[in-house]
Short mmCIF file of N, CA and C in Angstrom, two decimals:
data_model
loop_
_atom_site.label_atom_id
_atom_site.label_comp_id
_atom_site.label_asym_id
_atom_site.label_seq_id
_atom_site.Cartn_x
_atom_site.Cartn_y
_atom_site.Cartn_z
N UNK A 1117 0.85 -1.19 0.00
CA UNK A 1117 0.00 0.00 0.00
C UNK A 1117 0.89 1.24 0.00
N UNK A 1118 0.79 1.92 -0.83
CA UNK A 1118 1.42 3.62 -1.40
C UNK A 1118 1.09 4.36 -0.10
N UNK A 1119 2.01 5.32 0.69
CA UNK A 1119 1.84 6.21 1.23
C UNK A 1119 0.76 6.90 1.41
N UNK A 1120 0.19 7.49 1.66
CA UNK A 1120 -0.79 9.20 1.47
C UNK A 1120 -0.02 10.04 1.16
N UNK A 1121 -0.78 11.10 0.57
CA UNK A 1121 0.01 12.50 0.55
C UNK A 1121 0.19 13.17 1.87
N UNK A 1122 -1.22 13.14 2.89
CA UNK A 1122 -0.96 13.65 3.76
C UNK A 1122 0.22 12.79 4.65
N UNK A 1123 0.39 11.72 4.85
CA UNK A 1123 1.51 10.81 5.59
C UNK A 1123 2.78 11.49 4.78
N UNK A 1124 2.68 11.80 3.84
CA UNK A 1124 4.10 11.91 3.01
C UNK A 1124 4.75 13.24 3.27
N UNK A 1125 3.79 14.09 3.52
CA UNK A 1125 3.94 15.26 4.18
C UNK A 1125 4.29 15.43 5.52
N UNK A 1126 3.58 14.57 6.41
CA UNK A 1126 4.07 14.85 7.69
C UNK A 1126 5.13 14.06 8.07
N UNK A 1127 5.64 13.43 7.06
CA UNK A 1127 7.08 12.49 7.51
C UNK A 1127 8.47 13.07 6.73
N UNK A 1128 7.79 13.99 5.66
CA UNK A 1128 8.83 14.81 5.02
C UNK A 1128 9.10 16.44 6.05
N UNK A 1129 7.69 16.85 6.96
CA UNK A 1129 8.20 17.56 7.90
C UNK A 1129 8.98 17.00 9.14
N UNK A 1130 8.89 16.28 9.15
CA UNK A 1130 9.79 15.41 10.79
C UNK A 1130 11.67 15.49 10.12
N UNK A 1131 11.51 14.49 8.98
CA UNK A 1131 12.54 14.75 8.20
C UNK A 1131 13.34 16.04 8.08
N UNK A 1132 12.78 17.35 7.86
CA UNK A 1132 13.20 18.56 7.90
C UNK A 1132 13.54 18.86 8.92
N UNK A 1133 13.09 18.70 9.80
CA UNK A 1133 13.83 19.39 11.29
C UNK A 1133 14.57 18.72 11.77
N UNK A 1134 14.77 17.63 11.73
CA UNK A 1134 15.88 16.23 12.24
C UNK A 1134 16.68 16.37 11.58
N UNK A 1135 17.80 17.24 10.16
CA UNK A 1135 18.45 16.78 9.39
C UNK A 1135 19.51 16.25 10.00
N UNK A 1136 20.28 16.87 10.68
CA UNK A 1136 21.69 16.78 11.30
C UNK A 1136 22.10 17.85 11.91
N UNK A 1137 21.96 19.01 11.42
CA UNK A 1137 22.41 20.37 11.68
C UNK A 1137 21.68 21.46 11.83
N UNK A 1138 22.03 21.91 12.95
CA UNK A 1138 20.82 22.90 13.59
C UNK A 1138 20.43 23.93 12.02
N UNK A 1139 21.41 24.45 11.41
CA UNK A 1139 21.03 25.37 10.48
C UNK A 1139 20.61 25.08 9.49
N UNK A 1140 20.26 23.73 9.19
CA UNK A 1140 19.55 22.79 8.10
C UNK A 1140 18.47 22.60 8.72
N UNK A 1141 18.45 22.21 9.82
CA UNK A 1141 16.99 22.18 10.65
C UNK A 1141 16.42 23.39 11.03
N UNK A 1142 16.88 24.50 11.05
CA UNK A 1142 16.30 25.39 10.91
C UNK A 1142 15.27 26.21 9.60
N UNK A 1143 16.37 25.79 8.49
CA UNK A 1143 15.77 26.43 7.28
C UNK A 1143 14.92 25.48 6.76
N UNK A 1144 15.43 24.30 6.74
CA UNK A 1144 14.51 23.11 6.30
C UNK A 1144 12.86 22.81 6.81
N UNK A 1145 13.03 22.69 8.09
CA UNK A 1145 11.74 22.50 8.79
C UNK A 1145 11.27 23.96 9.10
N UNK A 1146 11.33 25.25 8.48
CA UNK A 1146 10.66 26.52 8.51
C UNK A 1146 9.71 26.16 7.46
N UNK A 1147 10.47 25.95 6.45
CA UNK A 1147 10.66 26.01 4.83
C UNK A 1147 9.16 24.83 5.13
N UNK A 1148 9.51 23.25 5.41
CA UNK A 1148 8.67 22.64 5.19
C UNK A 1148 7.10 23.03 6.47
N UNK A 1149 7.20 23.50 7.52
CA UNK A 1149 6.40 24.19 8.01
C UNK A 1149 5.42 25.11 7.34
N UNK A 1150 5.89 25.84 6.48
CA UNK A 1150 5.04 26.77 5.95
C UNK A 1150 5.14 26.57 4.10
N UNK A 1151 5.69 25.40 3.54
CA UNK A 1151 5.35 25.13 2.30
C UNK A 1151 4.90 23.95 1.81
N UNK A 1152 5.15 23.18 2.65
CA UNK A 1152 4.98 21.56 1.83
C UNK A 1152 3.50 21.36 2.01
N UNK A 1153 2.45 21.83 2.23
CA UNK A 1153 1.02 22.01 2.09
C UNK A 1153 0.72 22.42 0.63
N UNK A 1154 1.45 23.37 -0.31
CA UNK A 1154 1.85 23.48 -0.81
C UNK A 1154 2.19 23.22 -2.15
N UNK A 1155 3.08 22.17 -1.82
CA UNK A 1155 3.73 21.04 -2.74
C UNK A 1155 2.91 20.36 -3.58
N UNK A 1156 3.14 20.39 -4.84
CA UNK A 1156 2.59 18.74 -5.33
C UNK A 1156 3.13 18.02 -5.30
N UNK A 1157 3.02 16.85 -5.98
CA UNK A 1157 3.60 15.46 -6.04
C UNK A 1157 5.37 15.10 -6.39
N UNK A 1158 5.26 15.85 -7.53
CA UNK A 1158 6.31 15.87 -8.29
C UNK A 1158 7.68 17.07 -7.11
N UNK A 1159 6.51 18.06 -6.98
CA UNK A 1159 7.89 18.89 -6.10
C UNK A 1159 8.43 18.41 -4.87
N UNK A 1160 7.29 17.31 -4.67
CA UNK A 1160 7.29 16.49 -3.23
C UNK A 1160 8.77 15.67 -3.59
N UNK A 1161 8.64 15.41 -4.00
CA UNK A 1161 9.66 14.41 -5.07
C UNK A 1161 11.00 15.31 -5.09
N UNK A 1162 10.76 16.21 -5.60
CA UNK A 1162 12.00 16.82 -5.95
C UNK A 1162 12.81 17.17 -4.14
N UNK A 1163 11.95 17.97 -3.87
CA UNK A 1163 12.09 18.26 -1.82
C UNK A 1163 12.99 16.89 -1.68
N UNK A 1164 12.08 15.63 -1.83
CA UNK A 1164 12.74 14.44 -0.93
C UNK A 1164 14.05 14.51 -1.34
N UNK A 1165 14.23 14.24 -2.80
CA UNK A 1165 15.58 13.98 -3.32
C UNK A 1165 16.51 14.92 -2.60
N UNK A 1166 16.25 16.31 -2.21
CA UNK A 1166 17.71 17.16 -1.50
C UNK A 1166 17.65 16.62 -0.35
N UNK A 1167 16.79 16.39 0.29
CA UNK A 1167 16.89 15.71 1.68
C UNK A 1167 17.77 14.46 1.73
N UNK A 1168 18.07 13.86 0.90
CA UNK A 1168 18.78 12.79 1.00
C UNK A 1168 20.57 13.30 0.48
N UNK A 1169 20.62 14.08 0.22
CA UNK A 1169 22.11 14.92 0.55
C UNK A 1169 22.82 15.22 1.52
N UNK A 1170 24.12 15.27 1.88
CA UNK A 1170 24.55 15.52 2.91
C UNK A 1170 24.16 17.11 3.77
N UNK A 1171 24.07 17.17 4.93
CA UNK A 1171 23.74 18.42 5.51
C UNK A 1171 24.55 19.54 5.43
N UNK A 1172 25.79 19.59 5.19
CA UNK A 1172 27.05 20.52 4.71
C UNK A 1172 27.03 20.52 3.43
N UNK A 1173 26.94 20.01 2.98
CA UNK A 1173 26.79 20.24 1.13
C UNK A 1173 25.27 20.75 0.68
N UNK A 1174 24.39 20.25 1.50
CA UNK A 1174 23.11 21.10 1.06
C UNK A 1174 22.72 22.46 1.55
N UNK A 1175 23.55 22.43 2.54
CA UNK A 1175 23.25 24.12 3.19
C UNK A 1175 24.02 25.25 2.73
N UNK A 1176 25.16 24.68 1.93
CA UNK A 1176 26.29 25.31 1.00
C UNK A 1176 25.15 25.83 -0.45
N UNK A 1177 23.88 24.76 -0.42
CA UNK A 1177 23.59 25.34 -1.57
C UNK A 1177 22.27 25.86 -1.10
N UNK A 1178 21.54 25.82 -0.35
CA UNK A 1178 21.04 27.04 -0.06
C UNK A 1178 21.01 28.88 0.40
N UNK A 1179 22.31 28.10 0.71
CA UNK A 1179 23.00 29.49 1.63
C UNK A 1179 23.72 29.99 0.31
N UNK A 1180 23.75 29.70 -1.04
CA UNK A 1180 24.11 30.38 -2.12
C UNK A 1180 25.83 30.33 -2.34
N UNK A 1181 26.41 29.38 -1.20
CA UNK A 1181 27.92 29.66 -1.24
C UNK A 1181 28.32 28.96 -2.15
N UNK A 1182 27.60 27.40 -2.72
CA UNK A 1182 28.08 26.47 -3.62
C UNK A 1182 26.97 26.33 -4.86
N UNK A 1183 27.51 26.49 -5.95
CA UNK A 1183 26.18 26.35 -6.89
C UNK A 1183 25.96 24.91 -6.94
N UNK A 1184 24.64 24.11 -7.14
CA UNK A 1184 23.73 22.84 -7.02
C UNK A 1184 24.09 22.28 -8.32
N UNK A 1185 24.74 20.62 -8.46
CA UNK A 1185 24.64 20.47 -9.74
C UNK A 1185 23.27 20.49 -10.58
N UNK A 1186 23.44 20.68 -11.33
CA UNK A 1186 22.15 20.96 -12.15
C UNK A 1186 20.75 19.78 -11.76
N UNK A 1187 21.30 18.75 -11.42
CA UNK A 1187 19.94 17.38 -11.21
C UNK A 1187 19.51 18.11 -9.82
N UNK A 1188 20.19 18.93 -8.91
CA UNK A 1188 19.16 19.61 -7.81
C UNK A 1188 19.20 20.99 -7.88
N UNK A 1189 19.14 21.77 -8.82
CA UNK A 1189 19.25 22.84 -8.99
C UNK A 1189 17.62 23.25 -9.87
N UNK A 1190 16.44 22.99 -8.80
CA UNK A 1190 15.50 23.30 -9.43
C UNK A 1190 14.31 23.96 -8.99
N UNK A 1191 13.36 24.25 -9.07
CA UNK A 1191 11.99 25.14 -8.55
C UNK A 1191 11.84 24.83 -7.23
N UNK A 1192 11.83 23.90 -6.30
CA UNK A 1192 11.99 23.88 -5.04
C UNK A 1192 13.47 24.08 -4.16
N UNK A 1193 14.49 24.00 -4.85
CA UNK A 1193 15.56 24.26 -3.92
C UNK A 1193 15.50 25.71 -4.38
N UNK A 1194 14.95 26.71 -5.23
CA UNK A 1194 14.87 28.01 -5.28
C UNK A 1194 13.80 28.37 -4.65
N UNK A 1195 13.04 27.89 -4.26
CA UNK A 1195 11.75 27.91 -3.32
C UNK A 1195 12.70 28.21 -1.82
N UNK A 1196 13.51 27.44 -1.18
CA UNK A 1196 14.02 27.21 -0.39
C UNK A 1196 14.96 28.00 0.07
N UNK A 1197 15.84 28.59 -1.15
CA UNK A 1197 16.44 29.61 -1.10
C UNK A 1197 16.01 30.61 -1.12
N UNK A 1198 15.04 31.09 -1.81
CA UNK A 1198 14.07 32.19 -1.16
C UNK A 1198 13.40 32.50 0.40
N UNK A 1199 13.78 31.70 0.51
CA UNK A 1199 12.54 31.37 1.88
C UNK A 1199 13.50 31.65 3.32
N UNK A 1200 12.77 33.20 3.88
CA UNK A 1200 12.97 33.76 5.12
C UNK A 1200 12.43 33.33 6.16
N UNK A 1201 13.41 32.08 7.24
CA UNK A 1201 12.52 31.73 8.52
C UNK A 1201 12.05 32.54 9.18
N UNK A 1202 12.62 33.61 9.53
CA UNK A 1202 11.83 34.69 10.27
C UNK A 1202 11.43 36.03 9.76
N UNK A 1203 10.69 35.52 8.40
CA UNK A 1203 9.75 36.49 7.98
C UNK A 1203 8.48 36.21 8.60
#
């Protein structure tokens, strides 16, 4: 039996705040707090795939210091990079 969307969501927010690193868990689980409602399927998809990156190499590419190879360099990790936790 396939997931839910809603299960897929609330296990991709747990995921976000647990990464490893407070400042990945910070931006991550803001980010999925106030977007992955959001999400469709496919971006759901795309979200999971950075999550499965290391926590120093993905925060290098949110934080704009390392450019993303192009296979994660897409509409949700610019979602992400946009995205002010304490706006």
């Amino acid at each position: 039996m396939s997931e839910t969307l809603d299960a897929r969501r609330k296990r991709l927010k747990y995921r976000s705040s647990y990464t490893g690193t407070k400042e990945t868990d910070v931006m991550l689980g803001g980010f999925a707090n106030r977007h992955l409602a959001d999400l469709d399927e496919a971006q759901l998809d795309r979200y999971e795939h950075l999550l499965e990156i290391d926590d120093p190499r993905l925060y290098k590419w949110i934080s704009g210091r390392e450019p993303a190879p192009e296979e994660y360099d897409t509409d949700v990790l610019r979602m992400i990079q946009d995205f002010k936790p304490n706006a």
